[in-house]
PDB file of C-alpha atoms in Angstrom:
ATOM      1  CA  MET A   1      41.791  45.296 -22.314  1.00  0.00           C
ATOM      2  CA  THR A   2      43.970  44.429 -18.921  1.00  0.00           C
ATOM      3  CA  TYR A   3      46.769  46.294 -17.805  1.00  0.00           C
ATOM      4  CA  ARG A   4      49.372  43.832 -19.188  1.00  0.00           C
ATOM      5  CA  GLU A   5      47.726  43.600 -22.521  1.00  0.00           C
ATOM      6  CA  ARG A   6      48.035  47.303 -22.545  1.00  0.00           C
ATOM      7  CA  GLY A   7      52.018  46.453 -22.063  1.00  0.00           C
ATOM      8  CA  GLY A   8      52.293  46.761 -18.520  1.00  0.00           C
ATOM      9  CA  SER A   9      54.767  44.719 -17.016  1.00  0.00           C
ATOM     10  CA  GLN A  10      52.918  44.472 -13.398  1.00  0.00           C
ATOM     11  CA  PRO A  11      49.360  43.631 -12.410  1.00  0.00           C
ATOM     12  CA  ARG A  12      47.628  46.216 -11.026  1.00  0.00           C
ATOM     13  CA  PRO A  13      47.802  46.221  -6.889  1.00  0.00           C
ATOM     14  CA  ARG A  14      44.430  45.462  -5.759  1.00  0.00           C
ATOM     15  CA  ARG A  15      42.358  48.231  -4.184  1.00  0.00           C
ATOM     16  CA  ARG A  16      41.619  48.498  -0.734  1.00  0.00           C
ATOM     17  CA  GLY A  17      37.787  48.170   0.942  1.00  0.00           C
ATOM     18  CA  GLN A  18      36.805  51.109   2.929  1.00  0.00           C
ATOM     19  CA  GLY A  19      38.671  51.335   6.017  1.00  0.00           C
ATOM     20  CA  GLU A  20      40.947  48.421   5.434  1.00  0.00           C
ATOM     21  CA  LEU A  21      44.092  50.606   5.296  1.00  0.00           C
ATOM     22  CA  GLU A  22      43.277  52.331   8.566  1.00  0.00           C
ATOM     23  CA  ALA A  23      42.506  48.651  10.321  1.00  0.00           C
ATOM     24  CA  GLN A  24      45.961  47.690   8.899  1.00  0.00           C
ATOM     25  CA  VAL A  25      47.696  50.992  10.215  1.00  0.00           C
ATOM     26  CA  LEU A  26      45.804  50.335  13.833  1.00  0.00           C
ATOM     27  CA  ALA A  27      46.747  46.887  13.714  1.00  0.00           C
ATOM     28  CA  VAL A  28      50.636  47.697  13.234  1.00  0.00           C
ATOM     29  CA  LEU A  29      50.184  50.448  16.128  1.00  0.00           C
ATOM     30  CA  ARG A  30      49.019  47.686  18.564  1.00  0.00           C
ATOM     31  CA  GLN A  31      52.096  45.634  17.692  1.00  0.00           C
ATOM     32  CA  ALA A  32      54.443  48.520  18.780  1.00  0.00           C
ATOM     33  CA  PRO A  33      56.267  48.242  21.880  1.00  0.00           C
ATOM     34  CA  GLU A  34      56.010  52.149  22.615  1.00  0.00           C
ATOM     35  CA  PRO A  35      54.787  55.213  20.459  1.00  0.00           C
ATOM     36  CA  VAL A  36      56.301  55.163  17.114  1.00  0.00           C
ATOM     37  CA  ASN A  37      56.839  57.638  14.303  1.00  0.00           C
ATOM     38  CA  ALA A  38      54.901  57.685  10.965  1.00  0.00           C
ATOM     39  CA  GLY A  39      58.086  56.205   9.232  1.00  0.00           C
ATOM     40  CA  TRP A  40      58.261  52.950  11.521  1.00  0.00           C
ATOM     41  CA  VAL A  41      54.550  52.264  10.470  1.00  0.00           C
ATOM     42  CA  GLN A  42      55.174  53.011   7.050  1.00  0.00           C
ATOM     43  CA  LYS A  43      58.165  50.270   6.914  1.00  0.00           C
ATOM     44  CA  ARG A  44      55.714  47.644   8.816  1.00  0.00           C
ATOM     45  CA  LEU A  45      52.707  48.183   6.496  1.00  0.00           C
ATOM     46  CA  GLY A  46      55.674  47.241   3.884  1.00  0.00           C
ATOM     47  CA  ASP A  47      53.298  47.980   1.132  1.00  0.00           C
ATOM     48  CA  GLY A  48      55.228  50.626  -0.809  1.00  0.00           C
ATOM     49  CA  LEU A  49      52.693  52.938   0.591  1.00  0.00           C
ATOM     50  CA  ALA A  50      53.858  56.845   0.399  1.00  0.00           C
ATOM     51  CA  TYR A  51      54.792  58.584   3.723  1.00  0.00           C
ATOM     52  CA  THR A  52      52.278  61.068   3.106  1.00  0.00           C
ATOM     53  CA  THR A  53      49.307  58.401   2.719  1.00  0.00           C
ATOM     54  CA  VAL A  54      50.591  56.810   6.281  1.00  0.00           C
ATOM     55  CA  ILE A  55      50.555  60.596   7.551  1.00  0.00           C
ATOM     56  CA  THR A  56      46.964  61.064   6.246  1.00  0.00           C
ATOM     57  CA  ILE A  57      45.598  57.786   7.689  1.00  0.00           C
ATOM     58  CA  LEU A  58      47.157  58.699  10.882  1.00  0.00           C
ATOM     59  CA  THR A  59      45.707  62.006  11.301  1.00  0.00           C
ATOM     60  CA  ARG A  60      42.099  60.623  10.343  1.00  0.00           C
ATOM     61  CA  LEU A  61      42.331  58.351  12.762  1.00  0.00           C
ATOM     62  CA  TYR A  62      43.337  60.645  15.563  1.00  0.00           C
ATOM     63  CA  ASP A  63      40.821  62.679  14.604  1.00  0.00           C
ATOM     64  CA  LYS A  64      38.302  59.978  15.000  1.00  0.00           C
ATOM     65  CA  GLY A  65      39.750  59.216  18.692  1.00  0.00           C
ATOM     66  CA  ALA A  66      41.458  55.891  17.542  1.00  0.00           C
ATOM     67  CA  VAL A  67      44.879  56.861  18.170  1.00  0.00           C
ATOM     68  CA  THR A  68      47.348  59.362  20.164  1.00  0.00           C
ATOM     69  CA  ARG A  69      50.013  61.398  19.250  1.00  0.00           C
ATOM     70  CA  GLU A  70      52.910  62.993  21.248  1.00  0.00           C
ATOM     71  CA  ARG A  71      55.084  65.878  19.831  1.00  0.00           C
ATOM     72  CA  ALA A  72      58.272  64.347  19.120  1.00  0.00           C
ATOM     73  CA  GLY A  73      60.920  67.099  17.821  1.00  0.00           C
ATOM     74  CA  ARG A  74      58.941  68.343  14.445  1.00  0.00           C
ATOM     75  CA  SER A  75      56.527  65.467  14.293  1.00  0.00           C
ATOM     76  CA  PHE A  76      54.437  63.277  16.248  1.00  0.00           C
ATOM     77  CA  GLU A  77      54.812  59.490  17.640  1.00  0.00           C
ATOM     78  CA  TRP A  78      51.801  57.426  17.351  1.00  0.00           C
ATOM     79  CA  ARG A  79      50.253  54.783  19.518  1.00  0.00           C
ATOM     80  CA  ALA A  80      46.778  53.351  19.238  1.00  0.00           C
ATOM     81  CA  ALA A  81      43.941  54.410  21.698  1.00  0.00           C
ATOM     82  CA  ALA A  82      42.390  51.353  22.418  1.00  0.00           C
ATOM     83  CA  ASP A  83      42.052  47.532  21.259  1.00  0.00           C
ATOM     84  CA  GLU A  84      39.537  46.401  18.624  1.00  0.00           C
ATOM     85  CA  ALA A  85      36.492  46.460  21.013  1.00  0.00           C
ATOM     86  CA  GLY A  86      37.363  50.160  21.993  1.00  0.00           C
ATOM     87  CA  LEU A  87      37.322  50.732  18.880  1.00  0.00           C
ATOM     88  CA  ALA A  88      34.015  49.266  17.995  1.00  0.00           C
ATOM     89  CA  ALA A  89      32.709  51.002  21.259  1.00  0.00           C
ATOM     90  CA  LEU A  90      33.925  54.470  19.346  1.00  0.00           C
ATOM     91  CA  ARG A  91      32.451  53.699  16.352  1.00  0.00           C
ATOM     92  CA  MET A  92      29.156  52.782  18.219  1.00  0.00           C
ATOM     93  CA  ARG A  93      29.093  55.614  20.034  1.00  0.00           C
ATOM     94  CA  ARG A  94      29.788  58.086  17.018  1.00  0.00           C
ATOM     95  CA  VAL A  95      26.847  56.346  15.114  1.00  0.00           C
ATOM     96  CA  LEU A  96      24.883  57.139  18.246  1.00  0.00           C
ATOM     97  CA  ASP A  97      25.742  60.807  18.635  1.00  0.00           C
ATOM     98  CA  ALA A  98      24.943  61.359  14.959  1.00  0.00           C
ATOM     99  CA  GLU A  99      21.600  60.828  15.779  1.00  0.00           C
ATOM    100  CA  ALA A 100      18.619  62.885  16.799  1.00  0.00           C
ATOM    101  CA  ASP A 101      16.575  60.706  19.013  1.00  0.00           C
ATOM    102  CA  ARG A 102      18.879  58.734  20.925  1.00  0.00           C
ATOM    103  CA  GLU A 103      15.965  56.882  22.777  1.00  0.00           C
ATOM    104  CA  ALA A 104      14.627  55.699  19.972  1.00  0.00           C
ATOM    105  CA  VAL A 105      18.264  54.540  18.343  1.00  0.00           C
ATOM    106  CA  LEU A 106      18.861  52.696  21.681  1.00  0.00           C
ATOM    107  CA  ALA A 107      15.360  51.070  22.282  1.00  0.00           C
ATOM    108  CA  ARG A 108      15.812  49.364  18.172  1.00  0.00           C
ATOM    109  CA  PHE A 109      19.205  48.441  19.089  1.00  0.00           C
ATOM    110  CA  VAL A 110      17.762  46.523  22.363  1.00  0.00           C
ATOM    111  CA  THR A 111      15.144  44.814  20.672  1.00  0.00           C
ATOM    112  CA  ALA A 112      17.111  43.681  17.905  1.00  0.00           C
ATOM    113  CA  LEU A 113      19.684  41.694  20.095  1.00  0.00           C
ATOM    114  CA  LEU A 114      19.515  38.111  20.410  1.00  0.00           C
ATOM    115  CA  PRO A 115      18.670  36.750  23.545  1.00  0.00           C
ATOM    116  CA  ASP A 116      22.208  35.893  24.785  1.00  0.00           C
ATOM    117  CA  ASP A 117      23.089  39.491  24.187  1.00  0.00           C
ATOM    118  CA  GLU A 118      20.462  41.200  25.542  1.00  0.00           C
ATOM    119  CA  GLN A 119      20.944  39.072  28.628  1.00  0.00           C
ATOM    120  CA  LEU A 120      24.994  40.003  28.701  1.00  0.00           C
ATOM    121  CA  LEU A 121      24.100  43.795  28.061  1.00  0.00           C
ATOM    122  CA  ARG A 122      21.879  43.544  31.155  1.00  0.00           C
ATOM    123  CA  GLY A 123      24.131  42.038  33.500  1.00  0.00           C
ATOM    124  CA  LEU A 124      26.707  44.657  32.204  1.00  0.00           C
ATOM    125  CA  LEU A 125      24.295  47.670  33.059  1.00  0.00           C
ATOM    126  CA  GLY A 126      23.532  45.859  36.156  1.00  0.00           C
ATOM    127  CA  ASP A 127      27.146  45.753  37.095  1.00  0.00           C
ATOM    128  CA  ALA A 128      27.490  49.716  36.185  1.00  0.00           C
ATOM    129  CA  GLU A 129      24.659  50.320  38.445  1.00  0.00           C
ATOM    130  CA  ASP A 130      26.215  48.614  41.075  1.00  0.00           C
ATOM    131  CA  GLY A 131      29.503  50.740  40.951  1.00  0.00           C
ATOM    132  CA  PRO A 132      33.018  49.956  41.037  1.00  0.00           C
ATOM    133  CA  GLU A 133      34.054  47.159  43.340  1.00  0.00           C
ATOM    134  CA  VAL A 134      36.155  48.266  46.135  1.00  0.00           C
TER     135      VAL A 134
END
């Protein structure tokens, strides 16, 4: 029996996929011109989310290193810590840090790369070995 058949007038909201709300919060923060409070984020999400839900997501993102926060009175102001590429790199680093045999993980990662990606990675590693340009 559907929600409407049980007498409800509104369909149930779609359940978000894992990480979808975090991604939406990060997208909002990346659009912010300066650090913003949770209420600002909540308003821009425009999804009827509870303030406490927004705070929970922001805190989880802070714990993951994806956002920074500064004390502003009795609350915080938040900003995205990195762009999408930086966040993907943070996720990759967390996966690597969770493994006991880093060498094996990195070796398998490199051998699974497509040839173009392997060449790009070799170039980036070569640039890193050369040091910063002055």
